mmCIF file of C-alpha atoms and ligand atoms in Angstrom:
data_model
loop_
_atom_site.group_PDB
_atom_site.id
_atom_site.type_symbol
_atom_site.label_atom_id
_atom_site.label_comp_id
_atom_site.label_asym_id
_atom_site.label_seq_id
_atom_site.Cartn_x
_atom_site.Cartn_y
_atom_site.Cartn_z
ATOM 1 C CA UNK Q 182 69.955 91.989 99.563
ATOM 2 C CA UNK Q 183 67.122 91.681 102.466
ATOM 3 C CA UNK Q 184 64.094 94.419 101.483
ATOM 4 C CA UNK Q 185 62.498 93.993 105.171
ATOM 5 C CA UNK Q 186 63.820 96.190 108.205
ATOM 6 C CA UNK Q 187 66.011 94.514 110.852
ATOM 7 C CA UNK Q 188 63.970 93.842 113.992
ATOM 8 C CA UNK Q 189 66.638 95.287 117.055
ATOM 9 C CA UNK Q 190 66.395 96.130 120.552
ATOM 10 C CA UNK Q 191 68.585 97.401 123.162
ATOM 11 C CA UNK Q 192 69.996 95.496 126.351
ATOM 12 C CA UNK Q 193 71.511 98.629 128.440
ATOM 13 C CA UNK Q 194 70.379 102.449 127.967
ATOM 14 C CA UNK Q 195 73.067 103.829 130.076
ATOM 15 C CA UNK Q 196 75.241 106.586 129.376
ATOM 16 C CA UNK Q 197 76.383 104.737 125.911
ATOM 17 C CA UNK Q 198 73.212 102.470 125.400
ATOM 18 C CA UNK Q 199 70.893 105.772 125.330
ATOM 19 C CA UNK Q 200 73.056 106.778 121.870
ATOM 20 C CA UNK Q 201 72.516 103.489 120.745
ATOM 21 C CA UNK Q 202 68.670 104.049 120.848
ATOM 22 C CA UNK Q 203 68.803 107.592 119.596
ATOM 23 C CA UNK Q 204 71.185 106.246 116.578
ATOM 24 C CA UNK Q 205 68.966 103.030 115.773
ATOM 25 C CA UNK Q 206 65.746 104.948 115.681
ATOM 26 C CA UNK Q 207 67.269 106.878 112.657
ATOM 27 C CA UNK Q 208 68.763 104.049 110.784
ATOM 28 C CA UNK Q 209 66.597 103.405 107.723
ATOM 29 C CA UNK Q 210 67.061 99.849 107.495
ATOM 30 C CA UNK Q 211 66.226 99.072 111.226
ATOM 31 C CA UNK Q 212 63.109 98.775 113.100
ATOM 32 C CA UNK Q 213 63.832 99.339 116.992
ATOM 33 C CA UNK Q 214 61.370 97.292 118.687
ATOM 34 C CA UNK Q 215 62.279 98.450 122.258
ATOM 35 C CA UNK Q 216 65.209 97.945 124.714
ATOM 36 C CA UNK Q 217 65.436 96.181 128.416
ATOM 37 C CA UNK Q 218 67.667 98.016 131.530
ATOM 38 C CA UNK Q 219 67.928 96.456 134.796
ATOM 39 C CA UNK Q 220 67.189 99.908 136.315
ATOM 40 C CA UNK Q 221 63.504 100.865 136.478
ATOM 41 C CA UNK Q 222 64.410 104.513 136.628
ATOM 42 C CA UNK Q 223 66.445 104.693 133.885
ATOM 43 C CA UNK Q 224 63.831 102.555 131.712
ATOM 44 C CA UNK Q 225 61.596 104.907 132.333
ATOM 45 C CA UNK Q 226 63.320 107.942 131.227
ATOM 46 C CA UNK Q 227 64.714 106.637 128.242
ATOM 47 C CA UNK Q 228 61.227 105.250 127.187
ATOM 48 C CA UNK Q 229 60.025 108.849 127.777
ATOM 49 C CA UNK Q 230 62.541 110.862 125.777
ATOM 50 C CA UNK Q 231 62.560 108.216 122.808
ATOM 51 C CA UNK Q 232 59.174 107.256 122.787
ATOM 52 C CA UNK Q 233 59.805 103.330 122.684
ATOM 53 C CA UNK Q 234 58.820 100.208 124.564
ATOM 54 C CA UNK Q 235 60.676 99.076 127.399
ATOM 55 C CA UNK Q 236 60.497 95.308 128.276
ATOM 56 C CA UNK Q 237 60.509 94.178 131.888
ATOM 57 C CA UNK Q 238 62.371 91.008 131.221
ATOM 58 C CA UNK Q 239 65.405 90.918 127.965
ATOM 59 C CA UNK Q 240 64.072 86.854 127.055
ATOM 60 C CA UNK Q 241 60.736 88.932 125.937
ATOM 61 C CA UNK Q 242 62.259 91.432 123.957
ATOM 62 C CA UNK Q 243 64.710 88.679 122.450
ATOM 63 C CA UNK Q 244 61.277 86.949 121.196
ATOM 64 C CA UNK Q 245 60.577 89.697 119.296
ATOM 65 C CA UNK Q 246 63.657 90.827 117.326
ATOM 66 C CA UNK Q 247 66.288 89.470 114.900
ATOM 67 C CA UNK Q 248 69.528 91.182 116.176
ATOM 68 C CA UNK Q 249 70.259 92.674 119.709
ATOM 69 C CA UNK Q 250 72.763 95.768 120.739
ATOM 70 C CA UNK Q 251 74.246 94.854 123.944
ATOM 71 C CA UNK Q 252 75.808 98.018 126.178
ATOM 72 C CA UNK Q 253 75.425 96.679 129.077
ATOM 73 C CA UNK Q 254 78.815 96.640 131.713
ATOM 74 C CA UNK Q 255 81.357 94.079 130.059
ATOM 75 C CA UNK Q 256 80.976 91.448 133.039
ATOM 76 C CA UNK Q 257 77.461 91.024 131.704
ATOM 77 C CA UNK Q 258 78.175 90.650 128.036
ATOM 78 C CA UNK Q 259 78.889 87.034 127.692
ATOM 79 C CA UNK Q 260 76.017 85.956 129.596
ATOM 80 C CA UNK Q 261 73.336 88.457 127.172
ATOM 81 C CA UNK Q 262 75.511 87.721 124.019
ATOM 82 C CA UNK Q 263 75.386 83.557 124.607
ATOM 83 C CA UNK Q 264 71.873 83.582 124.880
ATOM 84 C CA UNK Q 265 70.766 86.075 122.062
ATOM 85 C CA UNK Q 266 72.895 84.090 119.851
ATOM 86 C CA UNK Q 267 71.622 80.403 120.869
ATOM 87 C CA UNK Q 268 68.398 81.965 120.273
ATOM 88 C CA UNK Q 269 69.418 82.705 116.371
ATOM 89 C CA UNK Q 270 69.753 86.612 116.997
ATOM 90 C CA UNK Q 271 72.721 88.349 115.628
ATOM 91 C CA UNK Q 272 74.533 90.665 118.290
ATOM 92 C CA UNK Q 273 76.074 93.892 118.136
ATOM 93 C CA UNK Q 274 78.285 94.017 121.100
ATOM 94 C CA UNK Q 275 79.700 97.184 122.687
ATOM 95 C CA UNK Q 276 83.892 96.680 123.539
ATOM 96 C CA UNK Q 277 85.379 94.577 125.179
ATOM 97 C CA UNK Q 278 83.813 91.975 123.356
ATOM 98 C CA UNK Q 279 83.260 89.946 126.855
ATOM 99 C CA UNK Q 280 85.658 89.963 130.405
ATOM 100 C CA UNK Q 281 87.717 86.853 129.473
ATOM 101 C CA UNK Q 282 89.077 85.483 126.146
ATOM 102 C CA UNK Q 283 87.551 82.048 126.776
ATOM 103 C CA UNK Q 284 84.525 83.782 126.854
ATOM 104 C CA UNK Q 285 85.009 85.504 123.579
ATOM 105 C CA UNK Q 286 85.915 82.868 121.787
ATOM 106 C CA UNK Q 287 83.093 80.327 122.963
ATOM 107 C CA UNK Q 288 80.692 83.210 121.867
ATOM 108 C CA UNK Q 289 82.588 83.417 118.239
ATOM 109 C CA UNK Q 290 82.339 79.488 117.775
ATOM 110 C CA UNK Q 291 78.360 79.742 118.886
ATOM 111 C CA UNK Q 292 77.671 82.373 116.266
ATOM 112 C CA UNK Q 293 79.424 80.535 113.868
ATOM 113 C CA UNK Q 294 77.245 77.584 114.645
ATOM 114 C CA UNK Q 295 74.352 79.278 114.781
ATOM 115 C CA UNK Q 296 74.827 81.244 111.526
ATOM 116 C CA UNK Q 297 74.708 84.754 112.987
ATOM 117 C CA UNK Q 298 76.945 87.787 113.064
ATOM 118 C CA UNK Q 299 78.754 89.221 115.623
ATOM 119 C CA UNK Q 300 79.759 92.871 115.442
ATOM 120 C CA UNK Q 301 82.115 94.527 118.302
ATOM 121 C CA UNK Q 302 81.727 98.418 119.175
ATOM 122 C CA UNK Q 303 85.200 99.476 118.117
ATOM 123 C CA UNK Q 304 83.932 102.811 117.222
ATOM 124 C CA UNK Q 305 87.474 104.243 116.233
ATOM 125 C CA UNK Q 306 87.369 102.300 113.605
ATOM 126 C CA UNK Q 307 84.822 104.651 112.113
ATOM 127 C CA UNK Q 308 86.554 107.872 113.431
ATOM 128 C CA UNK Q 309 85.966 110.650 110.506
ATOM 129 C CA UNK Q 310 90.121 110.885 111.021
ATOM 130 C CA UNK Q 311 90.687 107.338 110.129
ATOM 131 C CA UNK Q 312 87.893 107.078 107.379
ATOM 132 C CA UNK Q 313 89.370 109.901 105.873
ATOM 133 C CA UNK Q 314 92.844 108.064 105.417
ATOM 134 C CA UNK Q 315 90.764 105.326 103.189
ATOM 135 C CA UNK Q 316 93.275 106.253 99.917
ATOM 136 C CA UNK Q 317 96.538 106.347 102.025
ATOM 137 C CA UNK Q 318 98.112 102.703 102.435
ATOM 138 C CA UNK Q 319 99.300 102.405 105.778
ATOM 139 C CA UNK Q 320 102.207 100.069 106.558
ATOM 140 C CA UNK Q 321 103.414 101.255 109.752
ATOM 141 C CA UNK Q 322 106.878 100.577 110.548
ATOM 142 C CA UNK Q 323 106.382 102.662 114.021
ATOM 143 C CA UNK Q 324 103.166 103.902 115.755
ATOM 144 C CA UNK Q 325 102.640 106.408 118.444
ATOM 145 C CA UNK Q 326 99.675 106.439 120.559
ATOM 146 C CA UNK Q 327 98.283 109.050 122.904
ATOM 147 C CA UNK Q 328 94.676 108.484 124.358
ATOM 148 C CA UNK Q 329 94.713 110.827 127.518
ATOM 149 C CA UNK Q 330 90.832 111.333 129.584
ATOM 150 C CA UNK Q 331 90.242 113.449 132.476
ATOM 151 C CA UNK Q 332 89.525 111.055 135.190
ATOM 152 C CA UNK Q 333 85.654 109.652 135.438
ATOM 153 C CA UNK Q 334 84.447 106.940 137.902
ATOM 154 C CA UNK Q 335 82.559 105.530 135.299
ATOM 155 C CA UNK Q 336 84.687 102.233 133.445
ATOM 156 C CA UNK Q 337 87.019 102.102 136.650
ATOM 157 C CA UNK Q 338 85.755 98.840 137.397
ATOM 158 C CA UNK Q 339 88.554 97.777 134.795
ATOM 159 C CA UNK Q 340 91.947 98.962 133.884
ATOM 160 C CA UNK Q 341 92.357 101.689 131.528
ATOM 161 C CA UNK Q 342 93.755 98.623 129.169
ATOM 162 C CA UNK Q 343 90.323 97.680 128.596
ATOM 163 C CA UNK Q 344 88.644 100.908 128.894
ATOM 164 C CA UNK Q 345 90.247 103.020 126.802
ATOM 165 C CA UNK Q 346 93.519 101.578 125.271
ATOM 166 C CA UNK Q 347 91.605 99.078 123.940
ATOM 167 C CA UNK Q 348 90.638 101.273 121.080
ATOM 168 C CA UNK Q 349 94.159 101.812 120.147
ATOM 169 C CA UNK Q 350 95.425 98.154 120.133
ATOM 170 C CA UNK Q 351 92.460 97.157 117.906
ATOM 171 C CA UNK Q 352 93.228 100.009 115.356
ATOM 172 C CA UNK Q 353 97.068 99.188 115.581
ATOM 173 C CA UNK Q 354 96.189 95.271 115.110
ATOM 174 C CA UNK Q 355 94.021 96.196 111.851
ATOM 175 C CA UNK Q 356 96.996 98.537 110.706
ATOM 176 C CA UNK Q 357 99.656 96.142 111.422
ATOM 177 C CA UNK Q 358 98.287 92.923 110.068
ATOM 178 C CA UNK Q 359 101.162 90.997 111.702
ATOM 179 C CA UNK Q 360 101.502 88.772 114.847
ATOM 180 C CA UNK Q 361 102.671 89.958 117.770
ATOM 181 C CA UNK Q 362 105.971 88.982 118.906
ATOM 182 C CA UNK Q 363 106.583 90.577 122.578
ATOM 183 C CA UNK Q 364 104.895 93.268 124.586
ATOM 184 C CA UNK Q 365 106.871 95.437 127.324
ATOM 185 C CA UNK Q 366 104.135 97.206 129.790
ATOM 186 C CA UNK Q 367 103.743 99.098 132.944
ATOM 187 C CA UNK Q 368 101.047 100.887 134.730
ATOM 188 C CA UNK Q 369 100.192 102.634 137.830
ATOM 189 C CA UNK Q 370 96.618 102.838 139.709
ATOM 190 C CA UNK Q 371 96.482 106.260 141.318
ATOM 191 C CA UNK Q 372 93.010 107.308 141.617
ATOM 192 C CA UNK Q 373 91.059 103.980 141.123
ATOM 193 C CA UNK Q 374 91.978 100.428 142.150
ATOM 194 C CA UNK Q 375 93.206 99.659 138.906
ATOM 195 C CA UNK Q 376 95.566 101.145 136.750
ATOM 196 C CA UNK Q 377 94.822 104.259 135.910
ATOM 197 C CA UNK Q 378 98.007 105.141 133.542
ATOM 198 C CA UNK Q 379 99.550 102.417 131.562
ATOM 199 C CA UNK Q 380 102.143 102.441 128.602
ATOM 200 C CA UNK Q 381 102.957 99.280 126.573
ATOM 201 C CA UNK Q 382 105.626 98.723 123.984
ATOM 202 C CA UNK Q 383 104.212 95.822 121.244
ATOM 203 C CA UNK Q 384 106.816 94.669 118.924
ATOM 204 C CA UNK Q 385 105.348 92.933 115.911
ATOM 205 C CA UNK Q 386 106.651 89.730 114.231
ATOM 206 C CA UNK Q 387 107.591 91.820 110.953
ATOM 207 C CA UNK Q 388 109.309 94.288 112.550
ATOM 208 C CA UNK Q 389 106.898 96.999 113.489
ATOM 209 C CA UNK Q 390 106.818 98.689 116.569
ATOM 210 C CA UNK Q 391 103.861 100.120 118.533
ATOM 211 C CA UNK Q 392 103.996 102.577 121.747
ATOM 212 C CA UNK Q 393 100.965 102.924 122.985
ATOM 213 C CA UNK Q 394 100.114 105.256 126.102
ATOM 214 C CA UNK Q 395 96.409 105.630 127.683
ATOM 215 C CA UNK Q 396 95.561 107.264 130.738
ATOM 216 C CA UNK Q 397 92.217 108.309 132.457
ATOM 217 C CA UNK Q 398 93.947 111.026 135.180
ATOM 218 C CA UNK Q 399 94.984 113.567 132.756
ATOM 219 C CA UNK Q 400 94.360 117.066 133.109
ATOM 220 C CA UNK Q 401 93.881 117.619 129.114
ATOM 221 C CA UNK Q 402 92.383 115.423 126.698
ATOM 222 C CA UNK Q 403 94.224 113.960 124.004
ATOM 223 C CA UNK Q 404 93.573 111.424 121.807
ATOM 224 C CA UNK Q 405 96.499 110.936 118.906
ATOM 225 C CA UNK Q 406 97.990 108.372 116.785
ATOM 226 C CA UNK Q 407 100.896 108.889 114.460
ATOM 227 C CA UNK Q 408 102.386 106.708 112.019
ATOM 228 C CA UNK Q 409 105.774 106.320 110.795
ATOM 229 C CA UNK Q 410 106.442 104.155 107.208
ATOM 230 C CA UNK Q 411 109.324 104.395 104.457
ATOM 231 C CA UNK Q 412 108.165 107.672 102.360
ATOM 232 C CA UNK Q 413 105.367 108.876 105.066
ATOM 233 C CA UNK Q 414 104.489 110.131 108.428
ATOM 234 C CA UNK Q 415 100.602 110.322 109.179
ATOM 235 C CA UNK Q 416 99.201 112.181 112.385
ATOM 236 C CA UNK Q 417 95.522 111.209 113.200
ATOM 237 C CA UNK Q 418 93.468 113.477 115.880
ATOM 238 C CA UNK Q 419 90.553 111.267 117.291
ATOM 239 C CA UNK Q 420 89.155 114.533 119.335
ATOM 240 C CA UNK Q 421 89.328 116.660 116.072
ATOM 241 C CA UNK Q 422 88.640 114.125 113.654
ATOM 242 C CA UNK Q 423 91.333 115.224 111.092
ATOM 243 C CA UNK Q 424 94.468 114.106 109.638
ATOM 244 C CA UNK Q 425 97.646 115.235 108.358
ATOM 245 C CA UNK Q 426 99.735 113.268 105.700
ATOM 246 C CA UNK Q 427 103.303 113.923 104.746
ATOM 247 C CA UNK Q 428 104.644 112.110 101.918
ATOM 248 C CA UNK Q 429 107.236 111.531 99.360
ATOM 249 C CA UNK Q 430 105.449 111.574 95.678
ATOM 250 C CA UNK Q 431 106.328 111.926 92.367
ATOM 251 C CA UNK Q 432 106.446 115.671 91.651
ATOM 252 C CA UNK Q 433 104.445 115.085 88.812
ATOM 253 C CA UNK Q 434 101.334 113.172 90.324
ATOM 254 C CA UNK Q 435 98.287 115.284 90.956
ATOM 255 C CA UNK Q 436 97.851 116.813 94.507
ATOM 256 C CA UNK Q 437 94.440 116.049 96.232
ATOM 257 C CA UNK Q 438 91.776 118.122 94.754
ATOM 258 C CA UNK Q 439 89.325 117.823 97.861
ATOM 259 C CA UNK Q 440 91.959 118.675 100.545
ATOM 260 C CA UNK Q 441 94.473 121.143 101.424
ATOM 261 C CA UNK Q 442 97.677 120.069 99.891
ATOM 262 C CA UNK Q 443 100.938 121.973 100.181
ATOM 263 C CA UNK Q 444 104.286 121.317 98.817
ATOM 264 C CA UNK Q 445 107.427 121.621 100.594
ATOM 265 C CA UNK Q 446 109.959 121.315 98.001
ATOM 266 C CA UNK Q 447 111.599 118.484 96.111
ATOM 267 C CA UNK Q 448 114.646 116.511 97.310
ATOM 268 C CA UNK Q 449 116.763 113.930 95.048
ATOM 269 C CA UNK Q 450 117.572 114.833 91.077
ATOM 270 C CA UNK Q 451 116.177 114.001 87.718
ATOM 271 C CA UNK Q 452 114.127 110.868 87.680
ATOM 272 C CA UNK Q 453 114.825 110.281 91.876
ATOM 273 C CA UNK Q 454 113.273 113.058 92.452
ATOM 274 C CA UNK Q 455 110.880 113.386 94.892
ATOM 275 C CA UNK Q 456 108.327 116.250 96.074
ATOM 276 C CA UNK Q 457 107.610 116.409 100.291
ATOM 277 C CA UNK Q 458 103.913 117.013 99.963
ATOM 278 C CA UNK Q 459 101.543 117.622 103.230
ATOM 279 C CA UNK Q 460 98.039 117.132 102.627
ATOM 280 C CA UNK Q 461 95.121 117.577 105.495
ATOM 281 C CA UNK Q 462 92.078 115.901 105.688
ATOM 282 C CA UNK Q 463 89.544 117.823 107.441
ATOM 283 C CA UNK Q 464 86.641 116.468 109.651
ATOM 284 C CA UNK Q 465 84.132 114.817 107.614
ATOM 285 C CA UNK Q 466 80.958 114.992 108.655
ATOM 286 C CA UNK Q 467 79.922 111.453 109.933
ATOM 287 C CA UNK Q 468 78.409 110.175 113.149
ATOM 288 C CA UNK Q 469 80.960 107.575 114.189
ATOM 289 C CA UNK Q 470 77.721 105.533 116.237
ATOM 290 C CA UNK Q 471 75.181 105.845 113.467
ATOM 291 C CA UNK Q 472 77.844 104.512 110.629
ATOM 292 C CA UNK Q 473 79.153 101.804 112.837
ATOM 293 C CA UNK Q 474 75.458 100.494 113.717
ATOM 294 C CA UNK Q 475 74.503 101.123 110.113
ATOM 295 C CA UNK Q 476 77.325 98.915 108.739
ATOM 296 C CA UNK Q 477 75.960 96.028 111.479
ATOM 297 C CA UNK Q 478 72.392 96.392 109.861
ATOM 298 C CA UNK Q 479 74.042 96.488 106.376
ATOM 299 C CA UNK Q 480 75.865 93.187 107.008
ATOM 300 C CA UNK Q 481 73.112 91.317 108.149
ATOM 301 C CA UNK Q 482 70.351 92.402 105.559
ATOM 302 C CA UNK Q 483 73.154 91.739 102.509
ATOM 303 C CA UNK Q 484 74.691 88.590 104.492
ATOM 304 C CA UNK Q 485 78.290 90.360 104.706
ATOM 305 C CA UNK Q 486 80.872 89.997 107.195
ATOM 306 C CA UNK Q 487 80.462 92.911 109.775
ATOM 307 C CA UNK Q 488 83.539 95.329 109.468
ATOM 308 C CA UNK Q 489 84.489 94.614 113.189
ATOM 309 C CA UNK Q 490 83.706 90.831 113.892
ATOM 310 C CA UNK Q 491 83.524 88.490 117.010
ATOM 311 C CA UNK Q 492 87.319 87.507 115.698
ATOM 312 C CA UNK Q 493 88.659 90.669 115.456
ATOM 313 C CA UNK Q 494 87.241 91.613 119.004
ATOM 314 C CA UNK Q 495 88.995 88.615 120.839
ATOM 315 C CA UNK Q 496 92.265 89.528 119.313
ATOM 316 C CA UNK Q 497 92.013 93.098 120.639
ATOM 317 C CA UNK Q 498 90.952 91.659 124.065
ATOM 318 C CA UNK Q 499 93.586 88.837 123.502
ATOM 319 C CA UNK Q 500 96.538 91.695 123.401
ATOM 320 C CA UNK Q 501 94.729 94.083 126.033
ATOM 321 C CA UNK Q 502 95.276 90.915 128.615
ATOM 322 C CA UNK Q 503 98.571 90.383 127.428
ATOM 323 C CA UNK Q 504 99.539 94.034 128.342
ATOM 324 C CA UNK Q 505 97.905 93.285 131.474
ATOM 325 C CA UNK Q 506 100.164 90.560 132.356
ATOM 326 C CA UNK Q 507 102.937 92.583 131.595
ATOM 327 C CA UNK Q 508 101.941 95.177 134.033
ATOM 328 C CA UNK Q 509 101.150 92.818 136.826
ATOM 329 C CA UNK Q 510 104.992 91.063 136.065
ATOM 330 C CA UNK Q 511 106.266 94.796 136.323
ATOM 331 C CA UNK Q 512 104.309 95.611 139.116
ATOM 332 C CA UNK Q 513 106.080 92.655 141.398
ATOM 333 C CA UNK Q 514 109.251 94.020 140.537
ATOM 334 C CA UNK Q 515 108.934 97.483 141.590
ATOM 335 C CA UNK Q 516 107.489 95.660 144.713
ATOM 336 C CA UNK Q 517 110.273 94.085 145.413
ATOM 337 C CA UNK Q 518 112.456 96.981 145.048
ATOM 338 C CA UNK Q 519 110.236 99.004 147.681
ATOM 339 C CA UNK Q 520 110.313 96.268 149.844
ATOM 340 C CA UNK Q 521 113.885 96.201 150.097
ATOM 341 C CA UNK Q 522 114.334 99.752 149.849
ATOM 342 C CA UNK Q 523 111.914 100.028 153.022
ATOM 343 C CA UNK Q 524 113.767 97.232 154.856
ATOM 344 C CA UNK Q 525 110.899 94.957 155.621
HETATM 345 P P1 NAD O 203 76.413 102.524 132.124
HETATM 346 O O1 NAD O 203 76.906 102.488 133.495
HETATM 347 O O2 NAD O 203 76.637 104.111 131.950
HETATM 348 O O3 NAD O 203 75.361 102.190 131.501
HETATM 349 C C1 NAD O 203 74.973 100.796 131.559
HETATM 350 C C2 NAD O 203 73.665 100.413 131.376
HETATM 351 O O4 NAD O 203 73.104 98.869 132.148
HETATM 352 C C3 NAD O 203 72.993 101.089 132.953
HETATM 353 O O5 NAD O 203 71.740 101.437 132.228
HETATM 354 C C4 NAD O 203 72.593 99.964 133.896
HETATM 355 O O6 NAD O 203 71.605 100.074 134.418
HETATM 356 C C5 NAD O 203 72.667 98.492 132.935
HETATM 357 N N1 NAD O 203 72.810 97.143 133.270
HETATM 358 C C6 NAD O 203 73.250 97.205 134.124
HETATM 359 N N2 NAD O 203 73.784 95.460 134.291
HETATM 360 C C7 NAD O 203 72.732 95.292 133.691
HETATM 361 C C8 NAD O 203 72.082 94.034 133.461
HETATM 362 N N3 NAD O 203 72.833 92.626 134.096
HETATM 363 N N4 NAD O 203 71.016 93.710 132.723
HETATM 364 C C9 NAD O 203 70.309 95.024 132.137
HETATM 365 N N5 NAD O 203 70.748 96.186 131.813
HETATM 366 C C10 NAD O 203 72.102 96.013 133.024
HETATM 367 O O7 NAD O 203 77.737 102.220 131.072
HETATM 368 P P2 NAD O 203 78.631 102.548 129.877
HETATM 369 O O8 NAD O 203 79.530 104.037 129.661
HETATM 370 O O9 NAD O 203 77.295 102.849 128.856
HETATM 371 O O10 NAD O 203 79.155 101.138 129.194
HETATM 372 C C11 NAD O 203 78.088 100.103 128.810
HETATM 373 C C12 NAD O 203 79.507 99.021 127.761
HETATM 374 O O11 NAD O 203 79.785 100.276 126.681
HETATM 375 C C13 NAD O 203 80.268 98.918 128.670
HETATM 376 O O12 NAD O 203 80.733 97.829 127.793
HETATM 377 C C14 NAD O 203 81.646 99.504 128.216
HETATM 378 O O13 NAD O 203 82.897 99.491 128.058
HETATM 379 C C15 NAD O 203 80.856 100.021 126.583
HETATM 380 N N6 NAD O 203 81.215 101.567 126.425
HETATM 381 C C16 NAD O 203 81.984 101.596 125.036
HETATM 382 C C17 NAD O 203 82.376 102.776 124.159
HETATM 383 C C18 NAD O 203 83.230 102.902 123.285
HETATM 384 O O14 NAD O 203 84.047 104.101 122.900
HETATM 385 N N7 NAD O 203 82.735 102.130 122.413
HETATM 386 C C19 NAD O 203 82.379 103.754 125.322
HETATM 387 C C20 NAD O 203 81.947 103.706 126.631
HETATM 388 C C21 NAD O 203 81.326 102.430 127.293
#
């Protein structure tokens, strides 16, 4: 383990980057050197609030650090990340990793050639509701996912698939661990120029199926994922940070001592009998951003693979792009149908 602190800087201190600054200041293995943002007003505000150096050019910041956190709009991720990687700096990059899959792949190759690490900000991996399931073997055959948000113009420069659904795509790919076989999808733009609501069905080669819905025009917020697998049903509530598991277990096995566990009786006879057990995993006191950034710093200090590396970021982006292609195909069908009905 490298005993030196990792010198790190932030590029982009808007809505999320400001939180990166706040959390990086609190991580013992990191030394926050400063930040760069192209907006002078925002720079002054963040400099004053956190009492850290605002650099007037990103290149000047890069010279003084070992690692950088890129929290700018997605269209700028590739250029900043490529420059940093070529300069031998480790890169934390917000999701989606880059604008295009080709850029993401180029970045992964460049990082390998330079011997630096890339971690992508798929923060839901570190949601307490997901972390609580570390002892559960997730082997889902069917997944139902809903991510419904209120409308906010921020983020509407990209479709809801790239803004919100990509979190669920990343999680699902990490749990199913099988190549995608086919995708069916549809989406509608209502308030913005890009799709504000989308649904897709992802079929995996191993037979698993995921039905995923994301919306940014919902009156009520909801972020849930439900996993169905032989002998277990697992429900994750990302907003609450809690998880519930219903499973068939050996009646002689000890229920969780740390969490609320209730027996709903047994089914079957003799050695075939199984207990229906419910366990509720209450919220762990973890700040997902702090934890995610700490793991990045640890990966650099201990020279290990970051938990969500560049390849995983590209993998999620690739599936998101396939979903967008299917949405376009579906939109063409709808358009033809409407043209036909209107007689034009
Ligand atoms: P934002 O618009 O609030 O902030 C972006 C900041 O970048 C602004 O301060 C802006 O001045 C600055 N900026 C813009 N162009 C720049 C440039 N060329 N060079 C330097 N600075 C520049 O956006 P945000 O919501 O903070 O999103 C930033 C990134 O974080 C996006 O990639 C977004 O997808 C991602 N994001 C991730 C999550 C998550 O859950 N992981 C949540 C929100 C946003």
